Coordinates of C-alpha atoms in Angstrom, one line a residue:
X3 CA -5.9 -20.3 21.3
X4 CA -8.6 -18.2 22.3
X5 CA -9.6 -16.9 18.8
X6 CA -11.2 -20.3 18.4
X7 CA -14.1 -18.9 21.2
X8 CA -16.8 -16.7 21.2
X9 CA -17.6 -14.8 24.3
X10 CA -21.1 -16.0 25.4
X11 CA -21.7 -14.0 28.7
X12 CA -23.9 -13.5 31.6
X13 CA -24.7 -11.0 34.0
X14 CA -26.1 -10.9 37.5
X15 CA -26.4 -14.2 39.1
X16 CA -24.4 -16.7 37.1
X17 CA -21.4 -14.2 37.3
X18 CA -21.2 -14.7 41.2
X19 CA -21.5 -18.4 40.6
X20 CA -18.7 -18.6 38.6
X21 CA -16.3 -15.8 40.1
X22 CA -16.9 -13.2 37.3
X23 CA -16.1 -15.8 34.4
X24 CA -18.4 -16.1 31.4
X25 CA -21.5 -17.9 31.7
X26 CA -21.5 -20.5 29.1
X27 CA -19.1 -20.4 25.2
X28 CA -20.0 -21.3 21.8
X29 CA -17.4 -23.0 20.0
X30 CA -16.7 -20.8 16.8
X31 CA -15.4 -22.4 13.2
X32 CA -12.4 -19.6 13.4
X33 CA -11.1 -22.5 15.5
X34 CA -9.4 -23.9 12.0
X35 CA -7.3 -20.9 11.5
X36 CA -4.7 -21.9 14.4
X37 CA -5.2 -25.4 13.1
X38 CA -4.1 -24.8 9.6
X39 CA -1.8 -22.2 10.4
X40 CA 0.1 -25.0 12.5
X41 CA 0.3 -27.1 9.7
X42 CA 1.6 -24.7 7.6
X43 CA -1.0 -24.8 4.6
X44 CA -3.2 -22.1 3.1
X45 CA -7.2 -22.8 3.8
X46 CA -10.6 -21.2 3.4
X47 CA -12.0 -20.9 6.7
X48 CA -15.9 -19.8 7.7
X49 CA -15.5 -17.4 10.6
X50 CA -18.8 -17.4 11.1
X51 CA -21.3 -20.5 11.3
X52 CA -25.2 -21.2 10.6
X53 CA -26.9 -21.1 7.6
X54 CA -28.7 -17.5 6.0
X55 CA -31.6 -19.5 5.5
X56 CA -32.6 -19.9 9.3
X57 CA -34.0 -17.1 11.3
X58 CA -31.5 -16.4 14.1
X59 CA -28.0 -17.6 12.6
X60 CA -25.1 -15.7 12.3
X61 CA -23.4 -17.2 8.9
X62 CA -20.4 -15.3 7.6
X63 CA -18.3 -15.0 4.5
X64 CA -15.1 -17.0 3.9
X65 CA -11.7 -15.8 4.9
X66 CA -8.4 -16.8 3.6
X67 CA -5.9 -17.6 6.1
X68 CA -2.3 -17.4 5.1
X69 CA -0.7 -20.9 6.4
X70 CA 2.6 -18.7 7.3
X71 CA 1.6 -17.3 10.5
X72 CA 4.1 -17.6 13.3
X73 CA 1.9 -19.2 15.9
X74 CA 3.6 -17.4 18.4
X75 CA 1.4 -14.3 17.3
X76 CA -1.7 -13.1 18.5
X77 CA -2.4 -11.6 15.3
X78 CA -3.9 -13.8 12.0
X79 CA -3.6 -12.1 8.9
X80 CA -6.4 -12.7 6.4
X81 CA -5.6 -13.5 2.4
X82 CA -9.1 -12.2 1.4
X83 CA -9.6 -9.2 4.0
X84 CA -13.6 -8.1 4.9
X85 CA -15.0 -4.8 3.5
X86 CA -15.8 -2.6 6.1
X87 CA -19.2 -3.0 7.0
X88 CA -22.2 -0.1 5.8
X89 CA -23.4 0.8 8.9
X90 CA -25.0 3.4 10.4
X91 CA -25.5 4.1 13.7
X92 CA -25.6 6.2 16.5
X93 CA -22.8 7.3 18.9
X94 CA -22.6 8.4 22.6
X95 CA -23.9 11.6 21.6
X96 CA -26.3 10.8 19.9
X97 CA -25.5 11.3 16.9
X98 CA -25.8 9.8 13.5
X99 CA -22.5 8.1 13.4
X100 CA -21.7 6.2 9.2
X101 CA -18.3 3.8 9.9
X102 CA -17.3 3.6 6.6
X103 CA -17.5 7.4 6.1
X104 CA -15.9 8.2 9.8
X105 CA -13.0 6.2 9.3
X106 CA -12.1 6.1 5.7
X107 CA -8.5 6.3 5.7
X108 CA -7.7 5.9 9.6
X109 CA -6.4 2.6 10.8
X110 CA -9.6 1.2 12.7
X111 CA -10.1 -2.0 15.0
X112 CA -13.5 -2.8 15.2
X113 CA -15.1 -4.7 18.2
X114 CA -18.6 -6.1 19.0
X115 CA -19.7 -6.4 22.5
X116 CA -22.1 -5.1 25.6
X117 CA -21.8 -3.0 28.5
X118 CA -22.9 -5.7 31.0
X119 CA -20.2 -8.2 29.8
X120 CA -18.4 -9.3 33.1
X121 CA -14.7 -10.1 31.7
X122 CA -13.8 -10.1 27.8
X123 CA -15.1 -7.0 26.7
X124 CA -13.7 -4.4 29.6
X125 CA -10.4 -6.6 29.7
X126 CA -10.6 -6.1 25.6
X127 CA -10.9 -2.5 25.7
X128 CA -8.7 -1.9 28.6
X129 CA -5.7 -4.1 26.3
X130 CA -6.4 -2.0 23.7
X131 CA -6.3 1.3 25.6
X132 CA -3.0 0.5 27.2
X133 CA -1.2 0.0 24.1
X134 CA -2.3 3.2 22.3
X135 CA -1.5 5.1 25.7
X136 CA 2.3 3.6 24.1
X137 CA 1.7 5.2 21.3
X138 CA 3.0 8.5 20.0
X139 CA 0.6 11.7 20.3
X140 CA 0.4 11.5 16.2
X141 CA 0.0 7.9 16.2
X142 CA -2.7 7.6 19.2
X143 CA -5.1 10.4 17.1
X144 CA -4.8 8.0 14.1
X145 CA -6.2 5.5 16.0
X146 CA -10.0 4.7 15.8
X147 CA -11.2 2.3 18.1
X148 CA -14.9 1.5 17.1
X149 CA -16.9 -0.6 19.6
X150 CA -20.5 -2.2 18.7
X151 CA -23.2 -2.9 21.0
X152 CA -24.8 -6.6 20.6
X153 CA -27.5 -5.7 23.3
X154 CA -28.7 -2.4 22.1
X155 CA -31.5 -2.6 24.0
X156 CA -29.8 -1.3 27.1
X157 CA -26.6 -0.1 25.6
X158 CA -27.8 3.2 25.0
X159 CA -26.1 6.0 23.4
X160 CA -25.6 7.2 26.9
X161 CA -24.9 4.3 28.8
X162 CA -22.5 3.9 26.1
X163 CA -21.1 7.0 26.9
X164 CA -20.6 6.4 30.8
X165 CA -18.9 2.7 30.2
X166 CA -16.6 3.3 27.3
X167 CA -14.5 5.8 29.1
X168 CA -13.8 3.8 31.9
X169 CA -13.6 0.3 30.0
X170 CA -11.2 1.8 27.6
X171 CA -10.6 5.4 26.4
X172 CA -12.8 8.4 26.0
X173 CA -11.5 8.4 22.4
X174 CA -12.7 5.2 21.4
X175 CA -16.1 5.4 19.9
X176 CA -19.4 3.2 21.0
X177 CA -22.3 2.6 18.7
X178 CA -25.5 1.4 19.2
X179 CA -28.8 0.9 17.2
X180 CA -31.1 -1.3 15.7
X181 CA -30.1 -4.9 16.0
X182 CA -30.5 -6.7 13.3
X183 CA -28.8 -3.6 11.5
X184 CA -26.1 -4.7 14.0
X185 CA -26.0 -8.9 13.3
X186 CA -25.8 -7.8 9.3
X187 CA -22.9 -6.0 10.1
X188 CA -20.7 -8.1 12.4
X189 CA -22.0 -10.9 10.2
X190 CA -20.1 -9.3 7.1
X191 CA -17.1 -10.0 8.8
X192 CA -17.9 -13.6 9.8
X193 CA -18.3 -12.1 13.6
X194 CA -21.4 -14.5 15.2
X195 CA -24.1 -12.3 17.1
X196 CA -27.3 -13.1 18.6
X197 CA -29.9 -11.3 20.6
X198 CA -29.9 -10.8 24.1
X199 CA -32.4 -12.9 25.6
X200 CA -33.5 -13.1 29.5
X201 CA -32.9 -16.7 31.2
X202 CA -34.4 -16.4 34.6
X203 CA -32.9 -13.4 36.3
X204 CA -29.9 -13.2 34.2
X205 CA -29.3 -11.6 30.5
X206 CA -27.5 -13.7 27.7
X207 CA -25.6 -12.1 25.0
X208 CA -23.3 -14.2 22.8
X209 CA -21.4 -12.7 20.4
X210 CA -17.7 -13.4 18.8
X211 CA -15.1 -11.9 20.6
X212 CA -12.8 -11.2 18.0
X213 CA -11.5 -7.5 17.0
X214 CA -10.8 -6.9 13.2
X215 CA -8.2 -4.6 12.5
X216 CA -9.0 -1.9 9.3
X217 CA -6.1 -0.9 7.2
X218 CA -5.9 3.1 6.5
X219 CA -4.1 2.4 2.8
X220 CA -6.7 -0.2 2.1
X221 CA -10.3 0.9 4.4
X222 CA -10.2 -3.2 4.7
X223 CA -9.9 -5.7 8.2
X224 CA -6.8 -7.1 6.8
X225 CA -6.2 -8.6 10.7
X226 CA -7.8 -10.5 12.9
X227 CA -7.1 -10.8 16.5
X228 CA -8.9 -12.9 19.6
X229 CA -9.8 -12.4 22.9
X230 CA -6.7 -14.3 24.6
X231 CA -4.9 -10.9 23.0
X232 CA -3.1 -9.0 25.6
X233 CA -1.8 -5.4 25.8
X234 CA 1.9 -6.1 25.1
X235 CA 0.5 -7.8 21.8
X236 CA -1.8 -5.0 20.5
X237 CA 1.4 -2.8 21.3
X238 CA 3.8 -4.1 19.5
X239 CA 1.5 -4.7 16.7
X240 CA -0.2 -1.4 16.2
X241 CA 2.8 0.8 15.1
X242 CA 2.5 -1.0 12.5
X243 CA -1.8 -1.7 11.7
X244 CA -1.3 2.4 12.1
X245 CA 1.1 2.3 8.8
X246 CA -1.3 -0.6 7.4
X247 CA 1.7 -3.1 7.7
X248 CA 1.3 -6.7 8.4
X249 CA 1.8 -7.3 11.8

């Protein structure tokens, strides 16, 4: 199940040698959650990993993992959901852009990821923008789709701007800024980021791959979804997120 991975990525040269597929993956500890959801027992899983105490790691809070899931499901709904994180950042226009503020209220799905990404992230937001197309007119304005850099340093605001609309949907919303502003905040919901670095000619970002979905009754990521997800899933699944249902 691929919400065990995290999308580890690179661009340029190791893309051609591997035919567009990710350069290298991480495993990540959210692994356990199809584990114990198979056995049918309630557990308290890490979705992150590290330790704070080491410059550089990405460790996250706990999440409780309801043993009931049907496996058959792309989505795993969390026991203890995350607080929206307190970020802000900026948008593709440039402006000032506070999530919690913006989207208090409004069914959100949060995602982190880069421009340059060569599979996961387009193929993530293009899922995601073929199932609210399903959605009614009423429904599809609910929807906030928030998407994070992890490599600020070239996402800008505006290349933000130009990718986003053609990954995904001009509504969705792309935010960049300072990083470690941005690894605090995807660490608050046990999502892994580190900082792009340069190997050779290429550029390495890793970063977990998994979108959190915010419930507009509660303002908390109540569901958790991987990046094996496909359109017909987030479709049949965000009538409901919209309503703040369980999937």
């Amino acid at each position: 199940m691929s919400d065990s991975k995290t999308a580890a990525q690179k661009s340029g040269a190791d893309d051609a040698k591997d035919g567009g597929r990710p350069g290298r993956r991480a495993p990540l500890i959210a692994a356990a959650v199809a584990i114990v959801a198979a056995l049918g027992i309630t557990a308290a899983v890490g979705l992150g990993g590290g330790d704070d105490k080491t410059p550089g790691t990405t460790s996250g809070p706990v999440a409780d993992v309801s043993g009931g899931t049907d496996s058959d499901k792309a989505a795993t709904v969390l026991d203890r959901p995350f607080a929206k994180p307190d970020l802000v950042l900026t948008d593709t226009k440039g402006q000032k852009y506070d999530l919690r503020t913006a989207t208090k209220g409004k069914p959100t799905l949060v995602y982190f990821g880069y421009t340059h990404c060569p599979d996961v992230c387009p193929l993530t937001m293009s899922n995601i923008a073929i199932a609210r197309k399903q959605l009614p007119k009423a429904d599809q304005d609910k929807l906030q789709v928030v998407f994070v850099t992890t490599d600020p340093e070239r996402d800008t605001a505006a290349e933000l701007g130009k990718w986003l609309p053609a990954a995904g949907d001009p509504s969705f919303v792309g935010l960049t800024g300072d990083f470690k502003t941005i690894q605090a905040g995807a660490r608050s919901m046990g999502i892994g980021i580190d900082p792009a670095k340069k190997e050779g000619n290429t550029v390495v970002s890793m970063h977990g791959a998994q979108v959190i979905a915010f419930s507009p009754t509660t303002d908390q990521g109540y569901v958790l979804y991987g990046e094996s997800t496909s359109a017909d899933d987030y479709a049949k699944d965000l009538p409901k997120l919209i309503k703040g249902e369980n999937p």
